XYZ file of C-alpha atoms in Angstrom:
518
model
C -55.476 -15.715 -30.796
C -57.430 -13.770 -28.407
C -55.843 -14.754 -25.503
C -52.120 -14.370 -27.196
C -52.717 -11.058 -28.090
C -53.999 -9.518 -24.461
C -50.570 -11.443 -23.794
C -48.733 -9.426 -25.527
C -50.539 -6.272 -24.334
C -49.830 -7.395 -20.960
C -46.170 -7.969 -21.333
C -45.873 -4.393 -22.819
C -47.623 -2.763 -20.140
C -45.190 -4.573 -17.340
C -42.275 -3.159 -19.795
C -43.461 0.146 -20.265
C -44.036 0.888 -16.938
C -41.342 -0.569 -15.497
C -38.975 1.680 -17.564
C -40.871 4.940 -17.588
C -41.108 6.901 -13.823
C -44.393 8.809 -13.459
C -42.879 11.719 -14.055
C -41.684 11.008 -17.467
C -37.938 10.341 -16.500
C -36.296 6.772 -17.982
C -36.004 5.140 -14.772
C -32.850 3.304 -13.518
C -33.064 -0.098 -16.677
C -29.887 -1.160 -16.081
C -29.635 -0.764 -12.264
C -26.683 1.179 -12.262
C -27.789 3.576 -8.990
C -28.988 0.787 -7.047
C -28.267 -2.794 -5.314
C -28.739 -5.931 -7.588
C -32.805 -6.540 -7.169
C -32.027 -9.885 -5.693
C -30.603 -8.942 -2.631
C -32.029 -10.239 0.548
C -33.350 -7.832 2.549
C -31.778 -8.362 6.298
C -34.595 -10.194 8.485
C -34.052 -7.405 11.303
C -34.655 -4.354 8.552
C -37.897 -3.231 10.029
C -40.576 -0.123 8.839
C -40.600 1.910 12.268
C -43.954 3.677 11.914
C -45.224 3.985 15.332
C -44.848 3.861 19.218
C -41.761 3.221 21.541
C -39.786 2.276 18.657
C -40.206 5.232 17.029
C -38.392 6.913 19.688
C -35.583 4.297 19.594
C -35.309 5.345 15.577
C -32.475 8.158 15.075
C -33.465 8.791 11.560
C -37.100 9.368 12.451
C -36.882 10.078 16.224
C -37.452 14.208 16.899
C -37.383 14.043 20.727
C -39.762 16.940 22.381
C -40.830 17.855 18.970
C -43.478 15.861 18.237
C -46.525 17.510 18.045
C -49.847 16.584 19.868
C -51.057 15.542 16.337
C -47.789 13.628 15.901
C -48.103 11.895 19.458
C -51.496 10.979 18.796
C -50.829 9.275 15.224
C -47.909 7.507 16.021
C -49.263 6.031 19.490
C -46.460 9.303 21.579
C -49.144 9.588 24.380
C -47.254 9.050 27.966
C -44.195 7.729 26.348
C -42.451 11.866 26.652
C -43.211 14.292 28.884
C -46.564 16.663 27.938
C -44.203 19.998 27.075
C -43.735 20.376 22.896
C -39.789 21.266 22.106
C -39.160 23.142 18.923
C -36.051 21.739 17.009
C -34.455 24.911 17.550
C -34.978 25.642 21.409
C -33.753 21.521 21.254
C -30.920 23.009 19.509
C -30.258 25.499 21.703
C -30.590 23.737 24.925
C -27.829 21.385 23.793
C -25.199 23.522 22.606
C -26.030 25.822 26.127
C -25.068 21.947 27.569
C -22.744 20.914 25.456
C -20.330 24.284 25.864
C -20.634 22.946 30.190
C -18.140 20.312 28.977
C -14.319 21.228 29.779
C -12.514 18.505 27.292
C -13.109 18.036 23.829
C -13.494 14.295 24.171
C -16.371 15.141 26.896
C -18.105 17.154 23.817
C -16.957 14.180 20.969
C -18.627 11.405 23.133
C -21.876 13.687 23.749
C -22.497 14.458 19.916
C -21.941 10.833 18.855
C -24.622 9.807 21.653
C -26.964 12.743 19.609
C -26.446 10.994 16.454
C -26.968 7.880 18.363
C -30.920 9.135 19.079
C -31.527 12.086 17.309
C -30.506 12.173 13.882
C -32.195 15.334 12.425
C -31.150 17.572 15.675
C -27.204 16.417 15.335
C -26.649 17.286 11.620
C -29.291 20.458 12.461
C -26.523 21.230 15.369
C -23.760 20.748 13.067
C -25.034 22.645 10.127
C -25.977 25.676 12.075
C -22.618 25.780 14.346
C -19.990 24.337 12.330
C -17.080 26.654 13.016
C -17.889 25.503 16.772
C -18.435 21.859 16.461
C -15.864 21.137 12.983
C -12.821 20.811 15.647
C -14.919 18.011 18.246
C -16.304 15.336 15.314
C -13.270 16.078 12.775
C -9.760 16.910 13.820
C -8.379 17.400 16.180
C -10.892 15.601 18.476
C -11.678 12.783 16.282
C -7.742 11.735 16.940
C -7.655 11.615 20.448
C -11.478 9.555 19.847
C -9.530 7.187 18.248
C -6.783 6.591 20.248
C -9.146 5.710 23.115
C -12.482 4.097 20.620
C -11.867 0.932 22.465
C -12.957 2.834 26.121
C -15.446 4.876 24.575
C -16.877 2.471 22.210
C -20.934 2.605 22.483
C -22.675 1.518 19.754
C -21.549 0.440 16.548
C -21.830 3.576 13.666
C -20.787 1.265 10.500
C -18.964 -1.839 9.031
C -15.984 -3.486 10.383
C -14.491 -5.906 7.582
C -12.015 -8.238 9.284
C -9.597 -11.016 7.688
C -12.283 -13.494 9.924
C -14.770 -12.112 6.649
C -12.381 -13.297 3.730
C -14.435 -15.216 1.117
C -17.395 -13.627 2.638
C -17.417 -9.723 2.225
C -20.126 -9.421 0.356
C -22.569 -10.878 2.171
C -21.274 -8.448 4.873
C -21.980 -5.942 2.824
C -25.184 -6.809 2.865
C -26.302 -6.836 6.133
C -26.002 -3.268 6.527
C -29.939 -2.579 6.101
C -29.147 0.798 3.408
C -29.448 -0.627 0.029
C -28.892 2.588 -1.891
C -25.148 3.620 -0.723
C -23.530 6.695 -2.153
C -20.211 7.261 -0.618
C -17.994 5.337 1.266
C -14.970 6.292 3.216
C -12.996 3.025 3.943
C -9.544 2.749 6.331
C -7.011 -0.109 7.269
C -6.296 2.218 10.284
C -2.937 2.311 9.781
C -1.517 5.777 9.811
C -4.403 7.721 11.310
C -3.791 11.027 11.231
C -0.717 12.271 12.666
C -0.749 9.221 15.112
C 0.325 6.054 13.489
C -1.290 2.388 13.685
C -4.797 2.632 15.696
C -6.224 -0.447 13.732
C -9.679 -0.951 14.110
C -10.301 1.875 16.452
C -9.481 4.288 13.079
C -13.531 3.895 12.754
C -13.574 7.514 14.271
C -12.130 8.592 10.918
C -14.453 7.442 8.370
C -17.573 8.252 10.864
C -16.594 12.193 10.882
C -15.530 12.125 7.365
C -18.828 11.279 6.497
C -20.957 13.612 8.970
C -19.403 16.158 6.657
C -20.058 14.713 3.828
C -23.763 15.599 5.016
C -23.128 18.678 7.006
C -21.115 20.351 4.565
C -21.806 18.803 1.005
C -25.150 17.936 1.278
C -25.493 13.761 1.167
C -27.922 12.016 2.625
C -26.818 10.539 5.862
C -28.217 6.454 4.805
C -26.441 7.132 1.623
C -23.470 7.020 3.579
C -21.271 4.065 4.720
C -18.397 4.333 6.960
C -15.977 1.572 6.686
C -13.088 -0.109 8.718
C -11.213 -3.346 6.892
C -9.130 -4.837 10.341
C -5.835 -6.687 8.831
C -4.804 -6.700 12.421
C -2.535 -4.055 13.635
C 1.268 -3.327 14.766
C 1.077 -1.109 17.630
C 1.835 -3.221 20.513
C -0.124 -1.254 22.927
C -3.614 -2.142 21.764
C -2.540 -5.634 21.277
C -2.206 -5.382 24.642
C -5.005 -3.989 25.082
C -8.000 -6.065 26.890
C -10.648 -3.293 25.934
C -9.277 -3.054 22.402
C -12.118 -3.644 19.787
C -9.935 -5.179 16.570
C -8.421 -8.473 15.686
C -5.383 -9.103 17.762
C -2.644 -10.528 15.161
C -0.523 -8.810 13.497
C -1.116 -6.994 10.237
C -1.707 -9.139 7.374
C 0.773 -7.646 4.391
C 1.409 -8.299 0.489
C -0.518 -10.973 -1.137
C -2.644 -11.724 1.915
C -3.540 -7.763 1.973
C -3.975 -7.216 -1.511
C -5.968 -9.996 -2.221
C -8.342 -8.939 0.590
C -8.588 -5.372 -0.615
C -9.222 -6.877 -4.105
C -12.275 -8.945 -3.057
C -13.353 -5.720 -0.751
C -13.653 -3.258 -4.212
C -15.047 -6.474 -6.173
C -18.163 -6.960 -3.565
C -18.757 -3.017 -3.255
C -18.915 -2.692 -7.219
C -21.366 -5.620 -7.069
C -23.317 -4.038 -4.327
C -23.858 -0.810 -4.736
C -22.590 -0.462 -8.852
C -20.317 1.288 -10.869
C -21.284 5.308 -9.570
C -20.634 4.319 -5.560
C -18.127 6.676 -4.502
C -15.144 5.184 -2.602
C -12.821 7.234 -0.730
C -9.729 5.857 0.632
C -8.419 7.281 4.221
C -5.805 6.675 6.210
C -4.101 4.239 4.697
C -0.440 3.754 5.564
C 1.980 5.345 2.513
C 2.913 1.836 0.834
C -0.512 0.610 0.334
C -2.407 4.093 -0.323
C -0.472 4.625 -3.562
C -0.920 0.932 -4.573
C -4.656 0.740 -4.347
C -5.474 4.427 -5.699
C -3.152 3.333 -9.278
C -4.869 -0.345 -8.769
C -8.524 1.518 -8.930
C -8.499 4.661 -10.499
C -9.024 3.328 -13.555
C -11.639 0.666 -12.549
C -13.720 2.232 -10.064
C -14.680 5.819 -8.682
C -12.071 6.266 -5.899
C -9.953 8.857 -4.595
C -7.539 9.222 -1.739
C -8.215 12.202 0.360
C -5.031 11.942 2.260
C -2.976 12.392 -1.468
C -5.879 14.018 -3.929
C -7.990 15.615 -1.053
C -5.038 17.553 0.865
C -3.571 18.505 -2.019
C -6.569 20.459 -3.685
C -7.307 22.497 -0.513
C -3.450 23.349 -0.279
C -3.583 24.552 -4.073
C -6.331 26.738 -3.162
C -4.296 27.917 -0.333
C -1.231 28.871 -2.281
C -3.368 30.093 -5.190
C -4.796 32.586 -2.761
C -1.416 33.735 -0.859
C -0.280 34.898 -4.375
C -2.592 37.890 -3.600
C -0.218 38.684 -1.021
C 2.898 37.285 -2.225
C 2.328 38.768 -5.554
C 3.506 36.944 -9.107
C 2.406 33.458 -10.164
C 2.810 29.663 -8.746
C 5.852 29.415 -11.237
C 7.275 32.618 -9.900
C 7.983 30.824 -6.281
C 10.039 27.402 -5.500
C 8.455 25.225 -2.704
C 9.874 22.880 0.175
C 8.350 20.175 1.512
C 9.219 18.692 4.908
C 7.705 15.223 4.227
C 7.329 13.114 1.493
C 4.308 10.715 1.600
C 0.822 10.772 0.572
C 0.093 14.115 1.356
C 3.362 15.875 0.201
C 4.107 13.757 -3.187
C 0.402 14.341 -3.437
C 0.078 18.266 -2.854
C 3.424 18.396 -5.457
C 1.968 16.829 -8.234
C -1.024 18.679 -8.845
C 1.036 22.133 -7.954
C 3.478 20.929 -10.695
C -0.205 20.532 -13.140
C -1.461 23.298 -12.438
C 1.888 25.571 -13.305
C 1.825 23.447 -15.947
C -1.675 24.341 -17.504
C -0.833 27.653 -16.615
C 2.716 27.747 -18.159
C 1.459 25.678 -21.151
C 5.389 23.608 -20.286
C 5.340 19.869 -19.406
C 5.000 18.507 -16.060
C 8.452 17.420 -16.141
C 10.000 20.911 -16.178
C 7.448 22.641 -13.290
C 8.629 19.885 -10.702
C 12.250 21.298 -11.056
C 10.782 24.060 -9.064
C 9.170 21.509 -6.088
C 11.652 20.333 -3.228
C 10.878 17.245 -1.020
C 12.921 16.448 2.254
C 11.819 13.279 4.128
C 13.728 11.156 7.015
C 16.908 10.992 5.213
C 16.920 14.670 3.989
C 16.777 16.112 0.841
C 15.802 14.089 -2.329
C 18.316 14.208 -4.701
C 19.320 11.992 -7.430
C 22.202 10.611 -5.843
C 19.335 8.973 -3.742
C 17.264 7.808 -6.673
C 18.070 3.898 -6.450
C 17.340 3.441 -2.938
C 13.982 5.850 -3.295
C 10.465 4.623 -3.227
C 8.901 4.728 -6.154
C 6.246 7.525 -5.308
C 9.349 9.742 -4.345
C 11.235 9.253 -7.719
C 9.932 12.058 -9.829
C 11.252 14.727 -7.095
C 14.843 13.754 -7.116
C 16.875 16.686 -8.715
C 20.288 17.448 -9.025
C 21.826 18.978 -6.102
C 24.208 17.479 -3.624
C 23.014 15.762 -0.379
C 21.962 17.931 2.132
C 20.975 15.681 5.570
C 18.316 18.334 7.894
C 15.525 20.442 6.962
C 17.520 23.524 8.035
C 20.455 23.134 5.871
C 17.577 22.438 3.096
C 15.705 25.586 3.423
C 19.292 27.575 3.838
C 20.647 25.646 0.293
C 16.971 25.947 -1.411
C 16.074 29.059 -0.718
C 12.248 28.204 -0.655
C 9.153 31.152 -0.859
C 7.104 28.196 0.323
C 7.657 25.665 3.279
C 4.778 23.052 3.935
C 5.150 20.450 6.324
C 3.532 17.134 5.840
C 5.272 15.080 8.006
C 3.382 14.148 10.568
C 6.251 15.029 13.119
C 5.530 18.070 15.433
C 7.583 20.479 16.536
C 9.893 20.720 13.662
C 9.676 24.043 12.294
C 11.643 24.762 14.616
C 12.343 29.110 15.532
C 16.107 28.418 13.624
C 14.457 26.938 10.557
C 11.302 30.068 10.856
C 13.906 32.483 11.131
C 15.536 31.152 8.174
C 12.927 31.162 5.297
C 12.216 34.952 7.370
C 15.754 35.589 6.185
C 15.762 35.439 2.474
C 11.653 36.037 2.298
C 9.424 39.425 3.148
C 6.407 37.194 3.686
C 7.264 33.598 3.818
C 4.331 31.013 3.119
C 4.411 28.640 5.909
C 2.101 25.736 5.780
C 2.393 23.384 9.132
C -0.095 20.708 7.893
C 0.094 18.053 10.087
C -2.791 16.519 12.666
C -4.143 16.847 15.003
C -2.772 20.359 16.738
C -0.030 18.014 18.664
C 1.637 17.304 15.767
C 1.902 20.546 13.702
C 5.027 21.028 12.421
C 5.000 24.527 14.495
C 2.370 26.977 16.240
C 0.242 30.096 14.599
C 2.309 31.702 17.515
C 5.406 30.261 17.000
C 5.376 31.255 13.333
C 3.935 34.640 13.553
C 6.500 35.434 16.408
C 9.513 34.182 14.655
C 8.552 36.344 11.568
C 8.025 39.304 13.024
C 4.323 39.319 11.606
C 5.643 38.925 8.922
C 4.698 35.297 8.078
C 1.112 33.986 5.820
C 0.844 30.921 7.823
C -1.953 28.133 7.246
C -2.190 24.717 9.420
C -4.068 21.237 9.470
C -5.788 21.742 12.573
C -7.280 25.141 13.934
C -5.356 27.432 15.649
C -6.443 30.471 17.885
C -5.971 33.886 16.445
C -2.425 35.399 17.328
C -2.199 38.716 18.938
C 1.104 40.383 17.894
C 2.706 44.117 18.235
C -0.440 45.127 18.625
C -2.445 43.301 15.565
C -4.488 40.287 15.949
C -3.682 37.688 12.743
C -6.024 34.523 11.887
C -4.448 32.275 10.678
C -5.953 29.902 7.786
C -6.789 26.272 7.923
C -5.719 24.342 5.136
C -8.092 21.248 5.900
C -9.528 18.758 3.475
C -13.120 19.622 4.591
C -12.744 22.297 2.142
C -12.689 19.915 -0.561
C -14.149 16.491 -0.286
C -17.784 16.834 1.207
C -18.491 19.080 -1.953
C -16.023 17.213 -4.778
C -17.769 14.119 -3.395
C -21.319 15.775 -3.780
C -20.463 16.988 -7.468
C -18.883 13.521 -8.073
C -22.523 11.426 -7.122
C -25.105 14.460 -8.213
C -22.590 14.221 -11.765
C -22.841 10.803 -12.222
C -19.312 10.561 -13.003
C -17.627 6.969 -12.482
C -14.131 7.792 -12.714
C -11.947 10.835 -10.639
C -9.629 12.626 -13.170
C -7.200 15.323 -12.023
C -9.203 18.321 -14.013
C -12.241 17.547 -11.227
C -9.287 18.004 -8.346
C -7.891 21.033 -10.242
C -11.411 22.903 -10.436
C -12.446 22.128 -7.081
């Protein structure tokens, strides 16, 4: 009986303090904010605590700064010079090196090769001059990175997920040696940016997404998992390629896609559990509306090219009504583009006039114009429309340019999405400039290349006149004697922090309120 009883006692103890933390909390029972406690730990997943491979360590590596105490404990002695560096004369010693390089590529490669070694100092760089170094790892930079990854290509920075993994993506999930993963930010590659199919070299994308994420919302950097599924690509040019780093086929489509996607969300969910955070990027029109109404309701996702883009451009036009004066359902708004980002940024304007307005959805579209390749959406168009596009087809007769559209419409607002630059052109400025004393002028295309039209070109056209916002940054504009600055309407606004609420929150689902506040 004895021995049965100091059993039991035993079995309690395990139970109670497995459950309770030290400090009181309920610790994680159900393992819902970790990996599955099975999970093989990678043979190669090492503790660096000492030595030459200490300095080979990004996370733990701090350069010059290691103390004498430091290079004493951790066996430092000979392996660096004798001089101590603080992290802030390291800091400024690279920037003062960094700012030698002429092209922006020059300073891209250089900061990825500081991540590469020196962890702490990059996202200390970054943090402390991010007006400076936003436009070299995020657009427009990170575009031309991508078009050229395959040249430039160093060291690997996260997963690549090819159709040679099918059956197997969970185990390739686990041989990334972070068990406790936060955020992803997954692409297919195929319309990066402004610049169309780059495949597997769309990596750049989800790497500088996530330095943000840390930089500017605040996650830890090995909570972080950039992600590139390769389905092959279409662009011809990197087929033919020799230094190009992807699968050379062509892309895999429908059921063959799908499926793959579908066993991609299944193994993260197992993985990493129900609060991982899973943002979608990139993806090409077709499939990014698919998978965000496929897992919305099933995972915690979001798109930032559709949900992302479209809170920051909210904010933006909820802050030119200082200037423009009335409310959102005072003004009508034309969008040149109708994909992701513009059926996107029109849906949650038509919610939020609607919360305001207390009138259904329905009715505040009426007041939200799209034009895409064909020109104007109107019903007359409705059978042969996608179905993302249907909602915006209103009753008006065809109109086939942008031009004609903004002369028939009669717009306040004109936001390009369409990934075409140079299409603002000074006859279609000088139009909304017309009929409008300050006309809202959003060119939100990237990278700079493919802005729909310059801060220049807009302000000129306008007379001043214009309250113009764009994608990528754009110099400040001297005209008539004033300087104007114009704004940036980028998504960094929005996802490094709605992504930080979203895993501090433990939320496990997006809902449009969350895109609405932030």
């Amino acid at each position: 009986m004895e021995r049965v009883l100091k059993e039991e006692q035993r079995r309690g103890g395990e139970e109670l303090s497995g459950r309770w933390t030290v400090g009181g909390g309920v610790a994680d029972v159900y393992g819902e904010d970790r990996a599955t406690e099975d999970q093989l730990v990678t043979p190669w997943t090492v503790s660096v605590a000492s030595g030459y491979n200490l300095l080979r360590d990004p996370r733990h590596n701090k350069g010059l700064a290691f103390t004498e105490k430091e290079r004493d404990v951790h066996y430092l002695r000979g392996l660096l010079p004798p001089t101590i560096l603080s992290q802030h004369l390291q800091e400024k010693k690279f920037m003062h090196s960094l700012r030698q390089y002429n092209l922006p590529l020059h300073k891209y490669m250089s900061m990825m090769e500081l991540e590469e070694r020196n962890e702490r100092l990059f996202y200390k760089l970054l943090i402390d001059n991010v007006e400076e170094l936003l436009p070299i790892v995020y657009t427009p930079t990170v575009g031309e990175a991508c078009q050229k990854y395959g040249s430039i290509f160093r060291h690997s920075q996260g997963l690549y997920i090819s159709l040679n993994e099918k059956g197997k993506i969970l185990e390739v999930l686990k041989n990334w040696p972070e068990r406790t993963i936060q955020v992803i930010v997954v692409t297919d590659g195929e319309r990066i940016l402004g610049l169309g199919d780059l495949g597997c070299q769309g990596m750049g994308i989800p790497v500088g997404k996530l330095a943000l994420y840390t930089a500017l919302g605040g996650v830890r950097p090995s909570a972080c998992l950039p992600i590139t599924i390769d389905v092959g690509t279409n662009n011809e040019h990197l087929l033919n390629d020799e230094f190009y780093i992807g699968l050379k086929q062509k892309r895999a489509t429908g059921k063959e896609y799908y499926d793959f996607l579908h066993e991609f969300m299944s193994a993260v969910k197992q993985n990493y559990g129900e609060k991982v955070l899973v943002q979608f990027e990139d993806f090409a029109n077709h499939n990014a509306f698919e998978l965000l109404s496929k897992y919305r309701t099933t995972h915690l996702v979001f798109n930032d090219d559709i949900q992302g883009t479209a809170s920051v451009v909210l904010a933006g036009l909820i802050a030119s009504l200082k200037l423009l004066g009335g409310t959102l359902a005072d003004h009508k708004f034309l969008f040149f583009g109708a994909g992701e980002a513009g059926t996107g940024i029109a849906e949650l304007i038509a919610l939020e006039m609607s919360k305001q307005a207390n009138v259904s959805v329905d009715e505040t579209r009426k007041k939200i114009w799209l034009v895409d390749s064909k020109g104007l959406i109107v019903n007359s168009r409705k059978e042969s429309l996608q179905h993302f596009k249907k909602p915006w087809a209103h009753e008006h007769e065809p109109v086939s340019n942008l031009l004609d559209a903004v002369k028939a419409i009669k717009p306040t607002s004109l936001i390009g999405t369409s990934g075409v630059g140079k299409t603002f052109t000074k006859e279609v400025v000088e139009a909304m400039a017309s009929f409008n004393e300050k006309p809202l002028i959003m060119a939100l295309s990237n990278p700079t290349s493919q802005s729909e039209c310059s801060a220049e070109e807009a302000y000129t056209w306008t007379k001043g006149r214009a309250i113009f916002a764009s994608g990528s940054p754009f110099d400040p504009v001297e005209f008539n004697g004033k300087t104007f600055v114009p704004g940036q309407a980028n998504n960094s606004y929005i996802f490094p922090g709605l992504g930080f609420g979203l895993v501090i929150s433990g939320a496990i689902r997006v809902h449009n309120d969350m895109l609405l506040t932030a």
